[in-house]
Coordinates of C-alpha atoms in Angstrom, one line a residue:
H5 CA 125.1 115.7 113.7
D6 CA 127.0 117.0 110.7
L7 CA 124.8 119.9 109.7
G8 CA 127.4 122.6 110.5
R9 CA 124.6 124.5 112.3
G10 CA 122.1 124.0 115.0
V11 CA 119.1 121.7 114.6
N12 CA 115.9 123.6 113.7
E13 CA 112.2 122.7 113.7
D14 CA 112.3 121.6 110.0
D15 CA 115.1 119.2 110.8
L16 CA 113.1 117.7 113.6
Q17 CA 110.0 117.4 111.5
R18 CA 112.0 115.6 108.8
L19 CA 113.5 113.2 111.3
L20 CA 110.1 112.5 112.8
A21 CA 108.5 111.9 109.4
E22 CA 111.4 109.5 108.5
G23 CA 111.2 107.7 111.8
S24 CA 107.4 107.3 112.3
E25 CA 105.9 107.3 108.8
S26 CA 107.2 105.4 105.9
A27 CA 107.8 107.3 102.7
L28 CA 105.4 105.0 100.9
D29 CA 102.7 106.1 103.3
I30 CA 103.5 109.7 102.7
A31 CA 103.5 109.1 98.9
S32 CA 100.2 107.2 99.0
L33 CA 98.5 109.9 101.2
A34 CA 99.8 112.6 98.9
A35 CA 98.5 110.8 95.8
A36 CA 95.1 110.3 97.5
A37 CA 95.0 114.0 98.3
G38 CA 95.7 114.9 94.6
Q39 CA 99.2 116.1 95.3
A40 CA 101.1 114.5 92.5
G41 CA 104.3 116.4 93.0
A42 CA 104.6 115.5 96.7
A43 CA 103.7 111.9 95.9
V44 CA 106.4 111.5 93.3
E45 CA 108.9 113.4 95.4
A46 CA 108.3 111.0 98.3
L47 CA 108.8 108.1 96.0
A48 CA 112.1 109.5 94.7
R49 CA 113.4 109.7 98.3
I50 CA 113.2 105.9 98.7
D51 CA 116.4 104.0 97.9
A52 CA 116.1 100.8 96.0
L53 CA 112.3 100.9 95.9
S54 CA 110.6 98.4 93.6
G55 CA 108.0 100.0 91.4
V56 CA 105.7 97.1 92.1
S57 CA 106.0 97.7 95.8
A58 CA 105.1 101.3 95.4
L59 CA 102.1 100.4 93.3
R60 CA 100.9 97.9 95.8
A61 CA 101.2 100.5 98.6
L62 CA 98.9 102.8 96.7
Q63 CA 96.6 100.0 95.8
R64 CA 96.3 99.2 99.6
R65 CA 95.5 102.9 100.2
M66 CA 92.8 102.9 97.5
L67 CA 91.3 99.6 98.7
Q68 CA 91.2 101.1 102.2
L69 CA 89.4 104.2 100.9
N70 CA 87.1 101.9 98.9
E71 CA 86.1 100.1 102.0
A72 CA 85.4 103.3 103.9
R73 CA 83.5 104.7 100.9
A74 CA 81.3 101.6 100.9
L75 CA 80.4 102.3 104.5
V76 CA 79.7 105.9 103.8
D77 CA 77.5 105.0 100.8
A78 CA 75.6 102.6 103.2
G79 CA 74.8 105.6 105.5
A80 CA 77.8 105.9 107.9
G81 CA 79.6 109.2 108.4
A82 CA 83.1 109.5 107.0
A83 CA 84.8 109.6 110.5
D84 CA 82.7 106.6 111.6
A85 CA 83.5 104.6 108.5
V86 CA 87.2 105.2 109.0
A87 CA 87.0 104.2 112.6
K88 CA 85.4 100.9 111.6
L89 CA 88.2 100.0 109.2
R90 CA 90.4 96.9 110.0
P91 CA 93.2 97.0 110.4
P92 CA 92.7 100.4 112.0
V93 CA 94.0 103.5 110.4
F94 CA 97.2 104.9 112.0
W95 CA 96.2 107.8 114.3
K96 CA 98.4 110.3 112.5
E97 CA 96.7 109.4 109.2
R98 CA 93.2 109.3 110.4
D99 CA 92.2 112.9 109.6
A100 CA 93.6 112.7 106.1
V101 CA 91.9 109.3 105.4
V102 CA 88.6 110.8 106.6
A103 CA 89.0 113.8 104.3
H104 CA 90.0 111.4 101.4
T105 CA 86.9 109.3 102.1
R106 CA 84.7 112.4 101.6
V107 CA 86.4 113.3 98.3
W108 CA 86.7 109.9 96.6
S109 CA 83.6 108.4 95.1
A110 CA 83.2 104.7 94.4
K111 CA 83.5 105.5 90.7
K112 CA 86.8 107.4 91.1
L113 CA 88.2 104.7 93.3
A114 CA 87.3 102.0 90.7
A115 CA 89.1 104.1 88.0
A116 CA 92.2 104.6 90.3
L117 CA 92.3 100.8 91.0
D118 CA 92.1 100.1 87.2
V119 CA 95.0 102.5 86.6
L120 CA 97.1 100.8 89.4
W121 CA 96.4 97.3 88.2
A122 CA 97.2 98.2 84.6
A123 CA 100.4 99.8 85.8
E124 CA 101.4 96.8 87.8
L125 CA 100.9 94.6 84.8
R126 CA 103.2 96.9 82.8
A127 CA 105.8 97.0 85.6
K128 CA 106.0 93.3 85.7
T129 CA 107.1 93.1 82.0
A130 CA 110.7 92.1 81.6
G131 CA 112.9 95.2 81.4
A132 CA 110.1 97.6 82.2
P133 CA 111.2 100.9 84.0
Q134 CA 109.2 100.1 87.2
D135 CA 110.1 103.3 89.0
L136 CA 108.9 105.5 86.0
I137 CA 105.7 103.4 85.7
A138 CA 105.0 103.8 89.4
A139 CA 105.6 107.5 89.3
D140 CA 103.3 107.9 86.3
A141 CA 100.6 105.9 88.1
F142 CA 100.9 108.0 91.3
R143 CA 100.5 111.1 89.1
A144 CA 97.4 109.6 87.4
V145 CA 95.8 108.7 90.7
A146 CA 96.5 112.1 92.1
K147 CA 94.9 113.6 89.0
L148 CA 91.8 111.5 89.6
A149 CA 91.6 112.7 93.2
G150 CA 90.8 116.3 92.1
S151 CA 90.0 115.9 88.5
G152 CA 87.1 116.6 86.3
W153 CA 88.1 113.6 84.3
E154 CA 85.1 111.7 82.9
L155 CA 85.8 108.4 84.7
Y156 CA 84.4 106.3 81.9
G157 CA 87.5 105.3 80.0
A158 CA 90.0 106.4 82.6
Q159 CA 92.0 103.2 82.0
R160 CA 92.2 104.0 78.3
R161 CA 93.5 107.5 79.1
W162 CA 96.0 105.9 81.4
A163 CA 97.2 103.7 78.6
M164 CA 97.7 106.8 76.4
L165 CA 99.7 108.5 79.1
C166 CA 102.2 105.6 79.2

């Protein structure tokens, strides 16, 4: 290694995160947890990332939570709902996804998906700054995760943010 010092625990944690979890997974988990700064920082660490790819990764996460939320709304516990998801949730992400399932209501998930779909349409416009659009969408979804936003009209608010 070229660190000029010994390897410490933080170095190992960083290597493990880079090796076993994709930065997109980290970014989407952070956004779902309401951690806008961490989500955008994780996106910024990815070289040559298409904004549309980032948006689709977060869409997949929100759809996963939507499926789990539907099971919870039908009477399942959050942990049981996450255990029933297919494809199965990666074991390192399971606790976070269970926690997110408890926090995200069906209404908030619908608003988040509206934001993401609108962002994808904007990102597909010729010459659009995809990375900026994706970062703004990740921030908006993170805000929804812990927000007191009135969800009616969330897409209209998203349009005003852009």
